[in-house]
Short mmCIF file of N, CA and C in Angstrom, two decimals:
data_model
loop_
_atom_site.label_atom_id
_atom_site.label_comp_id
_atom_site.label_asym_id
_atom_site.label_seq_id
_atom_site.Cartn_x
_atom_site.Cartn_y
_atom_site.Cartn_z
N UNK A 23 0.80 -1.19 0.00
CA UNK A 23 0.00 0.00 0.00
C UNK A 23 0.84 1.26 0.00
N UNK A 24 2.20 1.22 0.39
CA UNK A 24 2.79 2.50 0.04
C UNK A 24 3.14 2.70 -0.80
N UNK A 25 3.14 2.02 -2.18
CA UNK A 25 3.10 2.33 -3.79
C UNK A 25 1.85 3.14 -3.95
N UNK A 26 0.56 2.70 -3.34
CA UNK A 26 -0.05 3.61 -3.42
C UNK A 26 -0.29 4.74 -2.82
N UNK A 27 -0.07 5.00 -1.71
CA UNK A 27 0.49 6.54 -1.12
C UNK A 27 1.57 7.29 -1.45
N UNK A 28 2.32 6.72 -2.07
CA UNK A 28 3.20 8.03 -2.23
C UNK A 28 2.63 8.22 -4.33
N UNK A 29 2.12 7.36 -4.44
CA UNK A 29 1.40 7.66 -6.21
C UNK A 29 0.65 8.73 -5.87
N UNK A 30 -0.25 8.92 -5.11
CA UNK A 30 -0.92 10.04 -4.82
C UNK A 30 -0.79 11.07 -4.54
N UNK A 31 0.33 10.79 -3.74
CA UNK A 31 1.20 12.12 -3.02
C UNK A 31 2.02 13.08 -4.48
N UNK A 32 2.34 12.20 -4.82
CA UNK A 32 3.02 12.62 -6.17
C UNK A 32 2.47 13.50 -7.37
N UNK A 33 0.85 13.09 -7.37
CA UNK A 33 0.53 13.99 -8.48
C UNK A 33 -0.16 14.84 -7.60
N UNK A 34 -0.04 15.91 -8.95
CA UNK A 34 -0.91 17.56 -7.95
C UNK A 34 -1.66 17.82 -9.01
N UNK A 35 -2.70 18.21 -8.72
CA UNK A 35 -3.67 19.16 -9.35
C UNK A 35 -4.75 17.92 -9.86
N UNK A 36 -6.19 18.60 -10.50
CA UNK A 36 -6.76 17.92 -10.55
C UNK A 36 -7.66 17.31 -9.68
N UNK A 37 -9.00 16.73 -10.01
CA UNK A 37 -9.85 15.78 -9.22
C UNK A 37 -9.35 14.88 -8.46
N UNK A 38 -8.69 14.05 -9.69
CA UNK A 38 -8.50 12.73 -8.92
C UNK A 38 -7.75 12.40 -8.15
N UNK A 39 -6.61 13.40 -7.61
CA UNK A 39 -5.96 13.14 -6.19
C UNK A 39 -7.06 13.64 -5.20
N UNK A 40 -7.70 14.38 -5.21
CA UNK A 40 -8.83 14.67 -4.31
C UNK A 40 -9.46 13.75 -3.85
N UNK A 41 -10.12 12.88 -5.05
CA UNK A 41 -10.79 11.82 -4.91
C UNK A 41 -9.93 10.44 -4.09
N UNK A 42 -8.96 10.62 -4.60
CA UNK A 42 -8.36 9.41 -4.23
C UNK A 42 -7.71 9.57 -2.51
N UNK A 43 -7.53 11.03 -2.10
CA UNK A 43 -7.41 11.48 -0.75
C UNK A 43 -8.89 10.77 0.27
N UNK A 44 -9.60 11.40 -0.80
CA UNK A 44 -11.51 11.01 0.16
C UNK A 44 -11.53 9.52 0.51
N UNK A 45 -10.73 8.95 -0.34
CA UNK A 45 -10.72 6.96 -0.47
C UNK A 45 -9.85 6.95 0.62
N UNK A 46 -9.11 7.32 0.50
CA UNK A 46 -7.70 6.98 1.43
C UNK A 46 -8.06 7.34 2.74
N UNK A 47 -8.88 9.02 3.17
CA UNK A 47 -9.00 8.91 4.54
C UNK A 47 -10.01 7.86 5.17
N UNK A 48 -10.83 7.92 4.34
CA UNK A 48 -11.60 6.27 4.60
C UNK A 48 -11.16 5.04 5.47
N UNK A 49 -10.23 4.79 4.68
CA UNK A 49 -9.63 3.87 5.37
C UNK A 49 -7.75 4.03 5.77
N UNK A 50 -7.03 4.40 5.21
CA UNK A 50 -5.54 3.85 5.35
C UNK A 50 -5.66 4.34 6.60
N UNK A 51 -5.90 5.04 7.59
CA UNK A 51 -5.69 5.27 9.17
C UNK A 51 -6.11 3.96 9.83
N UNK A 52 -7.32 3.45 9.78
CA UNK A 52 -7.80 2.33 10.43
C UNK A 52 -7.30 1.23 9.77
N UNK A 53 -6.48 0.83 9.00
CA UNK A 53 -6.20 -0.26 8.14
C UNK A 53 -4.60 -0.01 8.77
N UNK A 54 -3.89 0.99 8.98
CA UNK A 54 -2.47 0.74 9.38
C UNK A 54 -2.12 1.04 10.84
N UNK A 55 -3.51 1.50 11.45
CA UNK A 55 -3.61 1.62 13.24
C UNK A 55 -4.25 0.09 13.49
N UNK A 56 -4.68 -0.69 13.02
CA UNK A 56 -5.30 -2.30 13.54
C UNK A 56 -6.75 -1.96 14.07
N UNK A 57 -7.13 -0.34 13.50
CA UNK A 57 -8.33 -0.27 13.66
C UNK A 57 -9.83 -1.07 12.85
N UNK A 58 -9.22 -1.47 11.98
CA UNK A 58 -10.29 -2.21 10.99
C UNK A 58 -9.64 -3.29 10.40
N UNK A 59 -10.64 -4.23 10.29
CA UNK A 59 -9.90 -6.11 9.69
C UNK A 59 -9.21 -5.75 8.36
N UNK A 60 -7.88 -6.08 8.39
CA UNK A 60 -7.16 -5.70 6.76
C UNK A 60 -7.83 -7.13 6.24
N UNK A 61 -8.71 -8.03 6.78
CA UNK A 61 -9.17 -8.83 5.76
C UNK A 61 -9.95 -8.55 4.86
N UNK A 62 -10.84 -7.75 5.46
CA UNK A 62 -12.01 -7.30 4.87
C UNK A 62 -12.23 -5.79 4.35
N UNK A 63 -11.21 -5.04 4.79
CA UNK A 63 -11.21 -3.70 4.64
C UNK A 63 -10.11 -2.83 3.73
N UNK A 64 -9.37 -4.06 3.46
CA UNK A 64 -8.07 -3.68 2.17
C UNK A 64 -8.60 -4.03 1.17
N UNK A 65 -9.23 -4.85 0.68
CA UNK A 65 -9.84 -5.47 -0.38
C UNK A 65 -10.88 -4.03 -0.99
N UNK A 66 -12.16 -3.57 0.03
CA UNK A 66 -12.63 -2.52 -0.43
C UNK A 66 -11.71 -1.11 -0.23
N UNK A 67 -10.87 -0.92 0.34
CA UNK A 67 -9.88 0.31 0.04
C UNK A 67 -9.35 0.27 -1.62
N UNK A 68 -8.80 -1.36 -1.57
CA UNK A 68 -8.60 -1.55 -2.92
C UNK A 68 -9.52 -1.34 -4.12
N UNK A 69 -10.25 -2.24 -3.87
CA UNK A 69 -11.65 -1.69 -5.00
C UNK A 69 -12.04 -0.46 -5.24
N UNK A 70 -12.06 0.57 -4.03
CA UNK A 70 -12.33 2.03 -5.14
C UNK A 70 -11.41 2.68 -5.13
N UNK A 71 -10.28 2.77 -4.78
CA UNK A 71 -9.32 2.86 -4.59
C UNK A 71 -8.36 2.93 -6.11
N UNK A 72 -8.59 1.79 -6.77
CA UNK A 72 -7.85 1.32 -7.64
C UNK A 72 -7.99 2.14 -9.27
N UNK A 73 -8.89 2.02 -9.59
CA UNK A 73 -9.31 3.03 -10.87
C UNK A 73 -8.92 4.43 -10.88
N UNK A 74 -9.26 5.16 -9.55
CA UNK A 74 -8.62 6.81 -9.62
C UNK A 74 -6.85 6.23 -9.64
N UNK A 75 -6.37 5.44 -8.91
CA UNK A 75 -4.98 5.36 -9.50
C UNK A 75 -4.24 5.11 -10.15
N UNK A 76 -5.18 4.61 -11.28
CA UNK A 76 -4.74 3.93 -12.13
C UNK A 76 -4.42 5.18 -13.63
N UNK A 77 -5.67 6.18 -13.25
CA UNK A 77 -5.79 7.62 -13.80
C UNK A 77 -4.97 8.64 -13.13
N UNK A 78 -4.29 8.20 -12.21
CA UNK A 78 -3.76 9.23 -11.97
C UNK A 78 -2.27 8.88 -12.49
N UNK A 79 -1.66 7.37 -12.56
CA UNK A 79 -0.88 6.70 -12.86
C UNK A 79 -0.81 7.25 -14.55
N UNK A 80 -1.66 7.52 -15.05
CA UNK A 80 -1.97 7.34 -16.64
C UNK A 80 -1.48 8.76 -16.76
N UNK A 81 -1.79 10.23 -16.27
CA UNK A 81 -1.52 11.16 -15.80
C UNK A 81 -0.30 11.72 -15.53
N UNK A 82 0.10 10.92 -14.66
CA UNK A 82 1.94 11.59 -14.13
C UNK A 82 2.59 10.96 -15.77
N UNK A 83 1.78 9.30 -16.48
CA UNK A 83 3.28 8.88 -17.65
C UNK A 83 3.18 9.97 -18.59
N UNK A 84 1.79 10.05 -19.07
CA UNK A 84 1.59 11.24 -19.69
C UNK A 84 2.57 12.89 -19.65
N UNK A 85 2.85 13.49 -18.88
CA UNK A 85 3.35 14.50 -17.87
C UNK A 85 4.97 14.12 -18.31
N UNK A 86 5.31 12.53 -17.99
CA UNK A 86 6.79 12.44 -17.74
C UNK A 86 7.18 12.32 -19.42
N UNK A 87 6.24 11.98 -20.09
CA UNK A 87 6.68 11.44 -21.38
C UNK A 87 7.09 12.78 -21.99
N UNK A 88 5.73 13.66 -22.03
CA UNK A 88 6.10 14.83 -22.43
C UNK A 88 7.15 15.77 -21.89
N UNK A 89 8.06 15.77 -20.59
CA UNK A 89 8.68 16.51 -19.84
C UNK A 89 10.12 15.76 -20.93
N UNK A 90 10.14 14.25 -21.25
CA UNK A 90 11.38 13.89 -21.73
C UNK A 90 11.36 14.14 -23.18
N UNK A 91 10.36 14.32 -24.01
CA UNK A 91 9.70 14.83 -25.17
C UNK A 91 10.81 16.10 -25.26
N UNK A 92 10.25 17.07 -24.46
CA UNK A 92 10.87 18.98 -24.19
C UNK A 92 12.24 18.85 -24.18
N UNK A 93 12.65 17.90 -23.36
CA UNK A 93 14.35 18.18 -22.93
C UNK A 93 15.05 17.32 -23.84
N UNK A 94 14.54 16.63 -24.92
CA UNK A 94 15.50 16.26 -25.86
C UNK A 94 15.76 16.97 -26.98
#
């Protein structure tokens, strides 16, 4: 799960770190305090979880492709 926190942390601007903040306070506090079953409660962190990062993932290659695009 810290591939996925610092993916988030990483991009700025935009919805979908917002969105993906709203997912995250949800759960990653109670999921890494032993406040909630990581049996049952990583699985749905994961599930909505997963699509905004996957856009936001799509986002930063986008960003990097073009940043190595400029400087060549």
């Amino acid at each position: 799960m810290n591939e996925l926190h610092m993916l988030a942390q990483q991009c700025h601007g935009g919805l979908r770190p917002a969105q993906f903040s709203t997912i995250q306070a949800k759960y990653y506090n109670g999921l890494f305090n032993g406040a909630l079953d990581p049996d049952e409660y990583f699985s749905k962190f994961k599930d909505e979880g997963e699509s905004v990062l996957k856009k936001i993932q799509i986002e930063l290659e986008k960003q990097v492709d073009a940043f190595l695009v400029n400087k060549s």
